[in-house]
Steps between C-alpha positions, in 0.01 A plus 500: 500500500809688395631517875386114592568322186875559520504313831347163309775406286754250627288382779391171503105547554435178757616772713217700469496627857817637516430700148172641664748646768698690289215625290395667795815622630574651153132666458248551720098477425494430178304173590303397110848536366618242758201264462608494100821384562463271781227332301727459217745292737246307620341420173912399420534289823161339392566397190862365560330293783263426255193579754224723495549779745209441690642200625841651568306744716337229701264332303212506741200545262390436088271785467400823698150664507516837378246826571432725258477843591200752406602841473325800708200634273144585554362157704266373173825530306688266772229264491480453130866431484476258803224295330719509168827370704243274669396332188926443350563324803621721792340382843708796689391854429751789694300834493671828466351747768630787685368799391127598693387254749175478423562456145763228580230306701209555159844365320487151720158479497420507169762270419377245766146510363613433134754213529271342768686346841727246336735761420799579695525883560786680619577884513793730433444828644836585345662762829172697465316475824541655861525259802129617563397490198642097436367408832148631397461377128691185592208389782239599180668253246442254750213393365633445140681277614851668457776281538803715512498861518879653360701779628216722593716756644873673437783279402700685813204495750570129668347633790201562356511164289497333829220676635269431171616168561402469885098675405434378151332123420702434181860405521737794413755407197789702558632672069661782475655532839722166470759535203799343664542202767523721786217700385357167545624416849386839626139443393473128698662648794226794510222220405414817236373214239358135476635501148790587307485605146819410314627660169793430341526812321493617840709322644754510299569104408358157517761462813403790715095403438610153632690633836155720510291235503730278732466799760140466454470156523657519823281761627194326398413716235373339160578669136404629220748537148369795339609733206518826392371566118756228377510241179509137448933468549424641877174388517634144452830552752224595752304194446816301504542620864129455641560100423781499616465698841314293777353849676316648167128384499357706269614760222373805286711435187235655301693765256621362240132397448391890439810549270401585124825361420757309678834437395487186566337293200517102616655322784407719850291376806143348388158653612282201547094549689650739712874341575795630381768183392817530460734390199651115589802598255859590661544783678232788452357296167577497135324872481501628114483847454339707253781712213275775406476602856837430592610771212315775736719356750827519300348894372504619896858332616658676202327817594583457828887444428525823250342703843787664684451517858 
């Protein structure tokens, strides 16, 4: 924040484009730091235009369904929290596997047979299979009805996405191997996915996710806007851009949810039978946030500023 924030004052933020340019000429990485920021000018832009920022983004939806995620445990653990998530709402379940195939496929099944066939089930094998081991478990989950089976092998191994892809019945969703737009572009033109899962931690910014899912679009492949282990003020930015972004049909915006605690105390994107909603207020919302954690806050940056380096 030290190096980028500099670069902010004295612009005038409608040009948000050109200030994501030289934030990246001046560091490089650094992508959650750039997210902040450039949701801070949007959130600015919004709420001089006096419109919601869903709407500036495109407008195309009210509402998104969102999964919620199970964690990988024991598969009688995963079922009990699928039938709990089951019963506050959630018709999308994404499993964590990866770890022992044959434990993986106990995971599904056990799942499947407690939330009944009504349930939408995806998986998330999280980088942790071989191409021979995806292709096999992939052709067992068949019949649990799987409908989306996510970067089952290395982020780097495109190759090998596209040949999971070519054997296996479930559509591939492509995660950790597309951070950037032309991460993006060299996926579709190696058919390695059917899906693209967009973050925009990840990525970096509300306007790199939207050339990402513009590139996919164009290829033909659908998204996904999902998170890392985020609160409600990026929770709700993310919501903001799967209304407003024609290509995202479905989300996993799920972890704010788990959080003991969230910064956030009123004001961020609604969970509603399963849909996340996002605020109808300018900009990003009129998000309040909460002083006794924003002391901890405060505690760290003076910390961090006494730190020599």
């Amino acid at each position: 924040m030290r190096d980028l924030a500099p670069l902010l004052i004295g612009e005038d933020p409608e040009r948000v484009e050109l200030i994501e340019e030289k934030m990246d000429k001046v560091l490089l990485g650094n992508r959650a730091a750039k997210l902040a920021l450039e949701m801070a000018i949007l959130d600015l832009i919004g709420k001089r235009r006096k419109t919601p920022l869903w709407k500036m983004l495109g407008g195309y939806r009210e509402k998104v369904e969102t999964d919620f995620t199970i964690g990988i445990k024991k598969p009688e653990e995963m079922a009990r929290d699928a039938v709990e998530m089951v019963s506050r709402g959630f018709r999308i379940l994404k499993l964590k596997v990866g770890l022992n195939p044959e434990e993986d496929i106990a995971r599904v099944k056990a799942v499947r047979d407690a939330v009944g066939n009504s349930i939408r089930i995806r998986v998330d094998a999280n980088q942790g299979w071989s191409v021979k081991t995806a292709v096999k478990v992939l052709n067992e989950l068949q019949r649990y009805d799987v409908e989306l089976a996510e970067q089952p092998v290395k982020w780097n191994d495109l190759e090998g996405m596209a040949e999971v892809r070519a054997m296996s019945p479930i559509p591939i969703m492509a995660d950790e191997s597309v951070h950037t737009p032309e991460d993006a572009l060299k996926v579709a033109m190696m058919r390695a996915a059917d899906y693209i899962n967009i973050k925009l931690t990840k990525a970096g910014g509300l306007l790199k996710a939207k050339r990402i899912a513009e590139i996919s679009e164009a290829a033909g492949m659908p998204n996904m806007i999902g998170c890392m282990m985020e609160g409600g003020i990026s929770i709700t930015a993310a919501v903001h851009f799967a209304c407003g972004t024609r290509n995202v049909v479905t989300s996993d915006l799920d972890s704010d949810i788990s959080l003991k605690q969230d910064v956030v105390s009123e004001g961020a994107a609604k969970l509603e039978d399963g849909y996340r909603i996002p605020p109808n207020e300018p900009g990003i919302g009129d998000i309040k946030l909460r002083d006794e954690m924003l002391k901890h806050i405060a505690t760290y940056k003076e910390k961090a500023e006494k730190e020599e380096f």
